[in-house]
CSV table of C-alpha atoms in Angstrom, one decimal:
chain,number,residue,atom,x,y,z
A,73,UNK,CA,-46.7,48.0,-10.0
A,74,UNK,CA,-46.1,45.9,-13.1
A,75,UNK,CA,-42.4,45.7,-12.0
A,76,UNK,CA,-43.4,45.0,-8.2
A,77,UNK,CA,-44.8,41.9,-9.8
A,78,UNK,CA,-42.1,41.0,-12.1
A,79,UNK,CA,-39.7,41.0,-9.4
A,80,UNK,CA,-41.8,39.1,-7.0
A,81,UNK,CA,-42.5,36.2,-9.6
A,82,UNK,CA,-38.6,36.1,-10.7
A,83,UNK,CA,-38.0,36.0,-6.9
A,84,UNK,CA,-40.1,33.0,-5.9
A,85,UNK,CA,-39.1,31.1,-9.1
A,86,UNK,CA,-35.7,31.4,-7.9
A,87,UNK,CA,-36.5,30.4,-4.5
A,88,UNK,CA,-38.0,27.3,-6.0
A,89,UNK,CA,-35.0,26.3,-7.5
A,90,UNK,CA,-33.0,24.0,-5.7
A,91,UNK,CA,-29.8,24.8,-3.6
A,92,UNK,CA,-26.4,24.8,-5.8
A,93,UNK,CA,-24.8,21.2,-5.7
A,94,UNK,CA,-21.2,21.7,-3.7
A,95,UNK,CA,-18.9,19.1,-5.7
A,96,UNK,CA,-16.2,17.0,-3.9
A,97,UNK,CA,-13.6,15.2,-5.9
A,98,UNK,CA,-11.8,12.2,-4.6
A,99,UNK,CA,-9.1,10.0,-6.3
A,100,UNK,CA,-8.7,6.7,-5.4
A,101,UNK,CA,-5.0,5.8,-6.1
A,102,UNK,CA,-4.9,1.8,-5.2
A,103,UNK,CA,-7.7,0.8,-7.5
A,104,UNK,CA,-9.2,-2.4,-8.4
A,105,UNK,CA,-12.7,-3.5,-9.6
A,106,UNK,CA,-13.9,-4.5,-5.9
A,107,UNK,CA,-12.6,-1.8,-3.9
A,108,UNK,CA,-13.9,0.6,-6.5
A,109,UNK,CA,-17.5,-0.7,-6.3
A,110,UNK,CA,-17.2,-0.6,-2.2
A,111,UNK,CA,-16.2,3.3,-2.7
A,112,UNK,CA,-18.9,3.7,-4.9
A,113,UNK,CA,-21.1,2.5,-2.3
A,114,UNK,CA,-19.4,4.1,0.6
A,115,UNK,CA,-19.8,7.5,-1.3
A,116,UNK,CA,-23.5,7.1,-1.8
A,117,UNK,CA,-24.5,6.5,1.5
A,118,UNK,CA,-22.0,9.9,2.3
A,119,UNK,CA,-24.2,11.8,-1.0
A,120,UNK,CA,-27.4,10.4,0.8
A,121,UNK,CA,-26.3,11.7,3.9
A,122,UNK,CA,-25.5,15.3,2.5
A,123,UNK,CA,-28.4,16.5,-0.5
A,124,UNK,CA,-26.9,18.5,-3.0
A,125,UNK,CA,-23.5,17.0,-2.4
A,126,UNK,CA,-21.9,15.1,-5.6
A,127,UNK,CA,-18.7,13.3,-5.5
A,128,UNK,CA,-16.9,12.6,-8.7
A,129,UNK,CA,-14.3,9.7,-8.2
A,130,UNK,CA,-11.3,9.5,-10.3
A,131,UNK,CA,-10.0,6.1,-9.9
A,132,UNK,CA,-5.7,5.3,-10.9
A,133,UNK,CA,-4.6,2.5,-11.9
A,134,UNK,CA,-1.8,2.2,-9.2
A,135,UNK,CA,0.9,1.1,-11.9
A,136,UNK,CA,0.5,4.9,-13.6
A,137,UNK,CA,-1.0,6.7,-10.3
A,138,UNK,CA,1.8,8.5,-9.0
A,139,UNK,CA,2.9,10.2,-12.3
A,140,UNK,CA,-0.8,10.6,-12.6
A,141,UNK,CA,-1.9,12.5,-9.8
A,142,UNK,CA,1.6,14.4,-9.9
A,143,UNK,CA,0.6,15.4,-13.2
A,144,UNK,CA,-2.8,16.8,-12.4
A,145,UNK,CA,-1.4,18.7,-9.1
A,146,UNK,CA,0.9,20.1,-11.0
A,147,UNK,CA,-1.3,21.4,-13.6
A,148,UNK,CA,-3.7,22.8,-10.6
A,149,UNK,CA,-6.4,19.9,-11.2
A,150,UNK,CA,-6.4,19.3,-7.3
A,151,UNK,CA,-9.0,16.5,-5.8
A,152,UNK,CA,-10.4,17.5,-2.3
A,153,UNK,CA,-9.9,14.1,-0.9
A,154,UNK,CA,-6.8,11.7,-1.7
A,155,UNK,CA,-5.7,8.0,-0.8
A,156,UNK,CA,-2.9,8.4,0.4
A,157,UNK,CA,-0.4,5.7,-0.1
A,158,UNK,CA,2.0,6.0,2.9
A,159,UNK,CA,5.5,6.4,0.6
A,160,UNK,CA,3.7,10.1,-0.8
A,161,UNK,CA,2.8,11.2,2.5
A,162,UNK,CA,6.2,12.9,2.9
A,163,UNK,CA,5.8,14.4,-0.6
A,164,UNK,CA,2.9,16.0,-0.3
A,165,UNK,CA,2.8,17.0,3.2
A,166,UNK,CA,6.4,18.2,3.2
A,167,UNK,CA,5.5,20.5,0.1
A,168,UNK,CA,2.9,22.4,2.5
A,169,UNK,CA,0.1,20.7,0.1
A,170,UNK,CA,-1.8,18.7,2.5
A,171,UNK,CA,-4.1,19.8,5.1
A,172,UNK,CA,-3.3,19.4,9.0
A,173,UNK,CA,-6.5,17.3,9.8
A,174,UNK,CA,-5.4,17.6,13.9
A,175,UNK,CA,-8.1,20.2,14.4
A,176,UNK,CA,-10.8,17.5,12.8
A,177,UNK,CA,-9.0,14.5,15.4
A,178,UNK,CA,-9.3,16.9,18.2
A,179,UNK,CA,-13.2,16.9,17.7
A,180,UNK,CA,-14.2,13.5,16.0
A,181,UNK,CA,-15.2,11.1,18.9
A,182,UNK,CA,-13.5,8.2,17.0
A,183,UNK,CA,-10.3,9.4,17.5
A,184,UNK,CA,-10.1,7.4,21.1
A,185,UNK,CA,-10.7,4.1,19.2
A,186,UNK,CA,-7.7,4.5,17.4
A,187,UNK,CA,-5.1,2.6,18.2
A,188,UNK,CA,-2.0,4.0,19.0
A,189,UNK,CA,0.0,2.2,15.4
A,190,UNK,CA,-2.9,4.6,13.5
A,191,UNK,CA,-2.1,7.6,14.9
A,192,UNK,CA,1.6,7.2,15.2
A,193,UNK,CA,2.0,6.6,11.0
A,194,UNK,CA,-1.0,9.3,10.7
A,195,UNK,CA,1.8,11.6,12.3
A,196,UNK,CA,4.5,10.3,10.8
A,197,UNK,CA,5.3,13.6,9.0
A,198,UNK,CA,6.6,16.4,11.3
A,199,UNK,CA,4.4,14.9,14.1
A,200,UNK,CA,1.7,16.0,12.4
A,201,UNK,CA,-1.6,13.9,11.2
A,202,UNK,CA,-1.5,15.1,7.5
A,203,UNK,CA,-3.8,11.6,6.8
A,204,UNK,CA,-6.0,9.3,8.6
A,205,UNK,CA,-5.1,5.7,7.8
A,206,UNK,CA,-7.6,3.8,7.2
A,207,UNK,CA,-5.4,0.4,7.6
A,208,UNK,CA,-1.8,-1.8,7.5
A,209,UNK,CA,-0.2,-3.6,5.1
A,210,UNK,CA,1.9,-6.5,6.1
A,211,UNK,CA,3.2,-8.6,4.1
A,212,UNK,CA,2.6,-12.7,4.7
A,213,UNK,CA,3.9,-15.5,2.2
A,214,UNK,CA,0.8,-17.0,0.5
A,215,UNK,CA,1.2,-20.0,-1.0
A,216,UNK,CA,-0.9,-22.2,-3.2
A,217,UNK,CA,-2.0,-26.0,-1.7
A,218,UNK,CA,-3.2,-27.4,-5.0
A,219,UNK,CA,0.3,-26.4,-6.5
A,220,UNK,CA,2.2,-27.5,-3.5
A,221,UNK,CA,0.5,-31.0,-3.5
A,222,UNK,CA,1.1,-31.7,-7.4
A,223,UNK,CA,4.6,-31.4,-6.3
A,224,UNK,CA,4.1,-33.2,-3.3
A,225,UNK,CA,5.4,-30.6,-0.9
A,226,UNK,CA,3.1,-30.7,2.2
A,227,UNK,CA,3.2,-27.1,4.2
A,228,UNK,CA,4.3,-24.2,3.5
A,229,UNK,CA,8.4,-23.1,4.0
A,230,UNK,CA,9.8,-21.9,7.0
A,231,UNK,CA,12.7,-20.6,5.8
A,232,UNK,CA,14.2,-19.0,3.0
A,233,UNK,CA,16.3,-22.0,2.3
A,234,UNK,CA,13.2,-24.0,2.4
A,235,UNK,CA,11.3,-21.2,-0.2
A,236,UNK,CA,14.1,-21.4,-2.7
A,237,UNK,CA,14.0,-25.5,-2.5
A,238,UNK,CA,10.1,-25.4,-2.7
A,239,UNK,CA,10.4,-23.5,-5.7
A,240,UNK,CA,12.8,-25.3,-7.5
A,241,UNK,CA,11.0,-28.3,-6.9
A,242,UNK,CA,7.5,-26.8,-8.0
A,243,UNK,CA,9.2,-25.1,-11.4
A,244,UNK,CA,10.1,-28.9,-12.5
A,245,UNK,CA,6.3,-29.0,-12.7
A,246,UNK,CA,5.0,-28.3,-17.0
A,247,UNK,CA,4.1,-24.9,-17.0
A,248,UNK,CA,4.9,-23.8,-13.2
A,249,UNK,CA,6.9,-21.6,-11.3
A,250,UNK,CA,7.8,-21.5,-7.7
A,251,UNK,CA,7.9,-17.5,-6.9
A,252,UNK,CA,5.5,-14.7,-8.2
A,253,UNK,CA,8.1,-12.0,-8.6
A,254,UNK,CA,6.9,-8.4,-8.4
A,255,UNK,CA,9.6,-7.2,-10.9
A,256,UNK,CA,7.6,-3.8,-12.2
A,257,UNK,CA,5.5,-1.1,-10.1
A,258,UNK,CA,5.5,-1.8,-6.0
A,259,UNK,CA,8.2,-4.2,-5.8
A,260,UNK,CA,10.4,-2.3,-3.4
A,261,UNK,CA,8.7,-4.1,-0.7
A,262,UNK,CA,9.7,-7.5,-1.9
A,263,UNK,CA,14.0,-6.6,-2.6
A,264,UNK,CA,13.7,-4.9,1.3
A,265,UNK,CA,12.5,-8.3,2.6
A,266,UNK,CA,14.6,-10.6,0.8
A,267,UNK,CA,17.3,-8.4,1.7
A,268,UNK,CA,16.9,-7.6,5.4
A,269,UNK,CA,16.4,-11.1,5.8
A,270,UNK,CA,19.7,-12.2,4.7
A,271,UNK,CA,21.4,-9.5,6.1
A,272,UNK,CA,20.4,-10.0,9.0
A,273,UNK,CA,18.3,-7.0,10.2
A,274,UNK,CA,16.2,-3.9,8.5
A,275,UNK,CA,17.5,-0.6,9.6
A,276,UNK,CA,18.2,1.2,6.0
A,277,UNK,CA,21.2,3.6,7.9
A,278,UNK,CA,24.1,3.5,9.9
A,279,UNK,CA,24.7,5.8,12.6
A,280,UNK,CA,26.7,8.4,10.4
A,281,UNK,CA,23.7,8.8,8.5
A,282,UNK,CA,25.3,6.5,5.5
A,283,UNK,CA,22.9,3.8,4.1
A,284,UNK,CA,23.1,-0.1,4.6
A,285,UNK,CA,21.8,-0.8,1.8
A,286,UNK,CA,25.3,-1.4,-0.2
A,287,UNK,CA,26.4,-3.6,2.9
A,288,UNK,CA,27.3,-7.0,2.0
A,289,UNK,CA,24.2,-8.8,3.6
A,290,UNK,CA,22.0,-6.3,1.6
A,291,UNK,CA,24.0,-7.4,-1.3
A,292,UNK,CA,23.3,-10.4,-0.8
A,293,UNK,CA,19.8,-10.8,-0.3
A,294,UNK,CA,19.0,-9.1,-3.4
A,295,UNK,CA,21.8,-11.2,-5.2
A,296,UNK,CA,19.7,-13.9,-3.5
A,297,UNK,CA,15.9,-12.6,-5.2
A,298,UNK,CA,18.0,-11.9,-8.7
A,299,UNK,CA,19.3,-15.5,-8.5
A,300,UNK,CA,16.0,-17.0,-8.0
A,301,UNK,CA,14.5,-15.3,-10.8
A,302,UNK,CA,17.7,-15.7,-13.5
A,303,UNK,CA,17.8,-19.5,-12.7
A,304,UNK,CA,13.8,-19.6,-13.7
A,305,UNK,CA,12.4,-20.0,-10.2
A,306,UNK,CA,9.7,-17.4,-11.2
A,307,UNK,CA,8.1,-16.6,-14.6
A,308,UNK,CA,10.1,-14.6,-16.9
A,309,UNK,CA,7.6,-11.9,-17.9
A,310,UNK,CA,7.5,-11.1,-14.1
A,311,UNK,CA,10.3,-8.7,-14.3
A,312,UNK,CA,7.1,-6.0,-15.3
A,313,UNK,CA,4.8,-7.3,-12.9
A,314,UNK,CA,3.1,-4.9,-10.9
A,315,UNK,CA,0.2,-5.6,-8.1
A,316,UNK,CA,-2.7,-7.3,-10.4
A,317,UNK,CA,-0.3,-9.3,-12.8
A,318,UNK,CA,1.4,-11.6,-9.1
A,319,UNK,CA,-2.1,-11.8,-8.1
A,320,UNK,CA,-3.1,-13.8,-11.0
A,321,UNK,CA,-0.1,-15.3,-11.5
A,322,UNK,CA,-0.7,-16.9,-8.3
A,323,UNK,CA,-4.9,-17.5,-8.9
A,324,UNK,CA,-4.0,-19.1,-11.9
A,325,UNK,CA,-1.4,-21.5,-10.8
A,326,UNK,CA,1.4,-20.1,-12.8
A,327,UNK,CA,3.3,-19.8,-9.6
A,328,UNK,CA,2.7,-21.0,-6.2
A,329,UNK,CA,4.3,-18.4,-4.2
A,330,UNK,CA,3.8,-14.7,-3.6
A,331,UNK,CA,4.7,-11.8,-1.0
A,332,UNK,CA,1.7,-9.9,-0.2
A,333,UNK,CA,-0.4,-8.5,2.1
A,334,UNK,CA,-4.6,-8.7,3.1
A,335,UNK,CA,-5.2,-7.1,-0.2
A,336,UNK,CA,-4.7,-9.4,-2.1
A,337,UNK,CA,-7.3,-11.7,-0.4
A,338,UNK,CA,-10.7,-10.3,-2.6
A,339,UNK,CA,-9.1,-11.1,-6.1
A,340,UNK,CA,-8.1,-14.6,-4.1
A,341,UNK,CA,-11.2,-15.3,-2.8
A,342,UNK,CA,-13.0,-14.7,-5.7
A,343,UNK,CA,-11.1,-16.9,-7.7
A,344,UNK,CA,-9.8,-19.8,-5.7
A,345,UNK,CA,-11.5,-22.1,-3.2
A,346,UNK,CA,-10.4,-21.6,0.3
A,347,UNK,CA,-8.9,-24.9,0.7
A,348,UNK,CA,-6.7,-24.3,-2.2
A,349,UNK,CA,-4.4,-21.5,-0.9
A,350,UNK,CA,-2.8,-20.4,2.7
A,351,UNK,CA,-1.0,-17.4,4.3
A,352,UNK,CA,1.7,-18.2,6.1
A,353,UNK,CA,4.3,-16.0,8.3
A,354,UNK,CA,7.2,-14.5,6.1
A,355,UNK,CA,10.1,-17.5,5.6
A,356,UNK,CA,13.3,-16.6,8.3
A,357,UNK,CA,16.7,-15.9,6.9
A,358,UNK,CA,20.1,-17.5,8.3
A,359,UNK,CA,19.8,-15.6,11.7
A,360,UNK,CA,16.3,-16.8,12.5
A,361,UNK,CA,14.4,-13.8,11.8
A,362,UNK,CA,12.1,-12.5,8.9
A,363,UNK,CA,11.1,-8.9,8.1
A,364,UNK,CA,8.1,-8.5,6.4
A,365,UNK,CA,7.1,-4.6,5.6
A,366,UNK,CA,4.7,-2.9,7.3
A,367,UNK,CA,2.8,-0.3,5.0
A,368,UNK,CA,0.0,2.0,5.6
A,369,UNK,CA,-2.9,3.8,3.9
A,370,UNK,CA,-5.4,6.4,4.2
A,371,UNK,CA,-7.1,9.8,3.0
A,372,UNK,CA,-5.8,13.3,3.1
A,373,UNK,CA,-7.3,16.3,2.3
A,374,UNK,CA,-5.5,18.7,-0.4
A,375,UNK,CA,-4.9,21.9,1.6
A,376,UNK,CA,-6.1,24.3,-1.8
A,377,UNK,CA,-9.9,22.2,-1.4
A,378,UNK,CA,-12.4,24.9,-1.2
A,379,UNK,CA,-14.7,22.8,0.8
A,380,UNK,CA,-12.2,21.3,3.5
A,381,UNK,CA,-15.0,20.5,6.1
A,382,UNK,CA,-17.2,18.6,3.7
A,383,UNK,CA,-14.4,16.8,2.2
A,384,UNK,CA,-13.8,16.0,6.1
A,385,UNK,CA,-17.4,14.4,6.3
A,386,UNK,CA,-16.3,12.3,3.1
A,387,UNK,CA,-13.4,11.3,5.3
A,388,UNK,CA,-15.3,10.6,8.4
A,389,UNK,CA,-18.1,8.1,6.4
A,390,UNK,CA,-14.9,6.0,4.7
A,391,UNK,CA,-13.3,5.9,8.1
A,392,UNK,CA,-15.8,5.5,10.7
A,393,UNK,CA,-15.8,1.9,12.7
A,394,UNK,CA,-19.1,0.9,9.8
A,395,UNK,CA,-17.1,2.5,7.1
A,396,UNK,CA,-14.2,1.6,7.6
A,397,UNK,CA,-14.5,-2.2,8.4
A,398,UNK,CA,-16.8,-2.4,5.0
A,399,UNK,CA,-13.6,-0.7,3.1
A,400,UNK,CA,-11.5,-3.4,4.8
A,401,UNK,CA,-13.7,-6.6,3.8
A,402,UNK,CA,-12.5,-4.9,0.1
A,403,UNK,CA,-8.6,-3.9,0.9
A,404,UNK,CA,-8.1,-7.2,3.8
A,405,UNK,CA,-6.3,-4.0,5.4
A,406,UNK,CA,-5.3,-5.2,8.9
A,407,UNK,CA,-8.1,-2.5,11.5
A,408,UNK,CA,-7.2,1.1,12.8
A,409,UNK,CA,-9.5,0.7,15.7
A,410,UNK,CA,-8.9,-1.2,18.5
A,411,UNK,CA,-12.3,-3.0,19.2
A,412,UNK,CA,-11.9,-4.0,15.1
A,413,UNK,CA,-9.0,-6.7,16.0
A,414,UNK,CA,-12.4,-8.7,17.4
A,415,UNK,CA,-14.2,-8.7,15.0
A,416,UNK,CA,-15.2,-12.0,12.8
A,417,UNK,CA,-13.6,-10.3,9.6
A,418,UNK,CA,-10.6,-11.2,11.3
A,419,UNK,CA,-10.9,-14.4,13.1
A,420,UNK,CA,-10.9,-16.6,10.1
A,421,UNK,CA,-8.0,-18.6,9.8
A,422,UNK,CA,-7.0,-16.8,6.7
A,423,UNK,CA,-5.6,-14.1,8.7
A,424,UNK,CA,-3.6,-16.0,10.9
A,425,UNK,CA,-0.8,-15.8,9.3
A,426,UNK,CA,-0.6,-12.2,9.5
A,427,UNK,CA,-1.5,-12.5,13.4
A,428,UNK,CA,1.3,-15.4,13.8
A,429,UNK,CA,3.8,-13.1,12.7
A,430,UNK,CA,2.6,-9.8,15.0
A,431,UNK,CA,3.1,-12.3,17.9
A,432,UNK,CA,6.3,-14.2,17.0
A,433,UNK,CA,9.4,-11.6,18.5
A,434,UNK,CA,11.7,-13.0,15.8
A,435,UNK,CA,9.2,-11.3,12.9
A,436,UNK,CA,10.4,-7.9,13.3
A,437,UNK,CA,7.8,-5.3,10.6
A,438,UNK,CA,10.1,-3.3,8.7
A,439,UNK,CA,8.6,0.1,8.1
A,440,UNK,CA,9.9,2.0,4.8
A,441,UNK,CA,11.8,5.2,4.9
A,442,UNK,CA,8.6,7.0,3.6
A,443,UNK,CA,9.5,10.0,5.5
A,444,UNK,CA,13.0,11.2,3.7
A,445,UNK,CA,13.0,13.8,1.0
A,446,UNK,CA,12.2,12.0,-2.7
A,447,UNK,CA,11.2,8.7,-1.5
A,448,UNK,CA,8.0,8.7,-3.8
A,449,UNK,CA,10.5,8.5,-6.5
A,450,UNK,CA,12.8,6.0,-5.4
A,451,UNK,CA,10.5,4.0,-4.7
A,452,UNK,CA,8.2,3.9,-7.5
A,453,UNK,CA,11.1,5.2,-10.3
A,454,UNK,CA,14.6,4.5,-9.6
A,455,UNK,CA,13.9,1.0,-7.8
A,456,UNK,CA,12.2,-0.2,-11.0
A,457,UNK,CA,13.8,0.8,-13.1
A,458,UNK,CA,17.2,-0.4,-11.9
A,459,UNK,CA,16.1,-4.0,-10.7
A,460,UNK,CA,14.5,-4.8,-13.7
A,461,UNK,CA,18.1,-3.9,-15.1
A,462,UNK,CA,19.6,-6.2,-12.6
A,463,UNK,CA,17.2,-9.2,-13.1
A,464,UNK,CA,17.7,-8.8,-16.7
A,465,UNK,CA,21.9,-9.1,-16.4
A,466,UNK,CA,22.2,-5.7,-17.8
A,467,UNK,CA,24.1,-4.4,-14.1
A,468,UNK,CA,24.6,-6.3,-11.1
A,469,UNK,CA,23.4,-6.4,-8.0
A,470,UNK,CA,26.1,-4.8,-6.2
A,471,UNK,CA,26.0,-1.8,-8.7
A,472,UNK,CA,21.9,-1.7,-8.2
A,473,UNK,CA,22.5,-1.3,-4.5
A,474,UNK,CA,25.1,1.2,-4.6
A,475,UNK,CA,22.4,3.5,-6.6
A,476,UNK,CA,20.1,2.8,-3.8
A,477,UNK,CA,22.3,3.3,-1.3
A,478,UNK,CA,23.9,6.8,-2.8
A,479,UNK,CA,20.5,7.9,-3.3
A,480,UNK,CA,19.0,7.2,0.4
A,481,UNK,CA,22.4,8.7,2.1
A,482,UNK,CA,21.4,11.7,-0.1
A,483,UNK,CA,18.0,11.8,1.1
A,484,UNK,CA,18.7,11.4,4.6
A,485,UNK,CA,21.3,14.4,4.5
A,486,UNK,CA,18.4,16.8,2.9
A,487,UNK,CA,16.1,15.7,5.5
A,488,UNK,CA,19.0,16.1,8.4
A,489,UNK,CA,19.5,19.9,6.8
A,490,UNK,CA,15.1,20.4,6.8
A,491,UNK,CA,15.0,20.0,2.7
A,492,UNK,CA,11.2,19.5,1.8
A,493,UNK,CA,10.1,16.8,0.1
């Protein structure tokens, strides 16, 4: 009898205990102060939503965040949820380490507001949605009025011979310099558009599978960027700049001129009055087109997660049409959804720019390559690491492109031949 009791007593204290906590973990990859307190708040409204849930965010500086999170997969320290950056989609997805979320699209009544550029990158690896983006990146040319009108230069250029006279004319001002150059972490996008403008167009290979981007015209537009920058045309500590140091180069005044995309509007905002800078429509090169890169975002969901449909919930509340437009007043990401292009987010005049250059048919957006085998490491290792060589003298251009080039044609024959990531 005693024992009856003990038993019964042990068994209702235990059922007043509360349920065990499941733990999500999420790593946020594109970090900055803002977007990180929107995530915060995202993820309590998801915690709210789901008692007993917790979810631990691990937030990367982006400069360090792809040795980072390669380090900690690698040593089996794998989050649940990811952002995704699109250039390690085809890294992680092609190494089997992502889950297929096709089975959660097939059921989520979103999916139909998607428009069709969402799910076409979603799938972008072996036509299969390995992320759900939650926006695009294109790049604009923002450009700073105060600046421009101490050197009395009244709109913004049209042209890339206009850019390079503006910014000669704006670094004859004490303490100013015409171009924010992205010389460190992230600055691929900035050599492909300088370059596929002066060449001419943006396809990165040649029918035999060989890559442009030792052509002469490539050659030449990044001859053109390295130029700019060796004649003092951009600040000479720029040749490490990485996302936040041309963002406050450009909130500051230290130079008037900066490739970029919505994401930089929240530092901007912040920062500047709104009468003081513009966004403009990527500057055309000599054969009257421009071609800004169009990059994407998301979340995945690491395929080893031992809690695959909660971690889909977390994906569902930062992604939803509430979640996702409240993520995008943080990022400036252009919408996923279709009824999003309406809303007043976007009809400020601020975002004209990027809406100018979707409707003008000589802006043609260059995707990246992010599909070939390795192109998380050219990207974010060899492409640094050789164009700060190049801006700094140390090789030239034409030898920087011939490493990029030899390394894409490699690429592109290990994906031809079904070579993972």
């Amino acid at each position: 009898m005693m024992l009856k009791r003990l038993l019964l007593t042990l068994a209702l204290a235990l059922s007043a205990l509360p349920a065990r906590a499941e733990e999500l973990r999420l790593v946020e990859v594109l970090s900055s102060p803002e977007r990180t307190e929107t995530l915060k708040h995202l993820v309590a409204g998801f915690e709210a939503r789901h008692p007993g849930t917790h979810v631990e965010i691990t937030s990367l500086a982006w400069g360090s965040a792809f040795e980072k999170l390669a380090t900690m997969v690698a040593a089996g320290d794998i989050p649940d949820v990811v952002e995704m950056p699109d250039r390690w989609l085809s890294l992680y997805a092609g190494n089997g380490q992502l889950e297929s979320l096709e089975p959660y699209l097939a059921g989520w009544p979103e999916t139909k507001g998607l428009n069709d550029r969402a799910l076409t990158v979603a799938r972008s690896v072996a036509d299969t949605a390995y992320m759900l983006p939650y926006g695009f990146y294109l790049r604009a040319l923002y450009y700073n009025k105060a600046v421009f009108r101490q050197a009395g230069i009244a709109e913004p250029p049209k042209t890339l011979e206009e850019l390079h006279a503006d910014a000669a004319r704006i670094a004859q001002l004490p303490g100013k310099s015409g171009y924010c150059l992205r010389g460190g972490p992230g600055g691929l996008n900035g050599w492909v558009m300088f370059g596929a403008s002066i060449a001419g167009g943006n396809a990165f290979f040649h029918d035999d599978g060989t890559s442009t981007l030792n052509d002469p015209g490539w050659v030449a537009g990044t001859s053109w960027l390295i130029d700019l920058y060796q004649k003092g045309l951009a600040p000479k500590d720029s040749v490490n700049w990485g996302f936040n140091e041309v963002v406050a180069g450009f909130y500051t005044g230290t130079c008037a001129m900066v490739d970029q995309d919505p994401d930089a509007l929240i530092a901007l905002k912040a920062r500047m009055k709104a009468e003081d800078f513009g966004v403009a429509p990527w500057p055309k090169g000599p054969n009257g087109k421009a071609y800004p890169t169009l990059g994407f975002a998301g979340w995945s969901i690491f395929k080893r997660s031992a809690h695959k449909d909660l971690a889909w919930d977390l994906v569902v509340a930062l992604n939803d049409p509430a979640g996702n437009l409240a993520w995008n007043q943080q990022t400036g990401a252009l919408p996923i959804y279709t009824a999003a292009a309406h809303d007043p987010l976007y009809a400020g005049a601020i975002y004209q720019g990027w809406f100018a250059e979707l409707a003008d048919p000589d802006v043609v957006p260059t995707l990246m390559p992010t599909y070939l085998p390795g192109f998380a490491y050219f990207a974010d290792s060899l492409v640094v690491r050789s164009s700060q060589q190049a801006l700094l003298g140390q090789i030239s251009p034409a030898t920087m492109n011939k490493q990029w080039a030899a390394y894409l044609t490699k690429a592109r024959r290990k994906q031809a031949e079904g070579v993972k990531p």
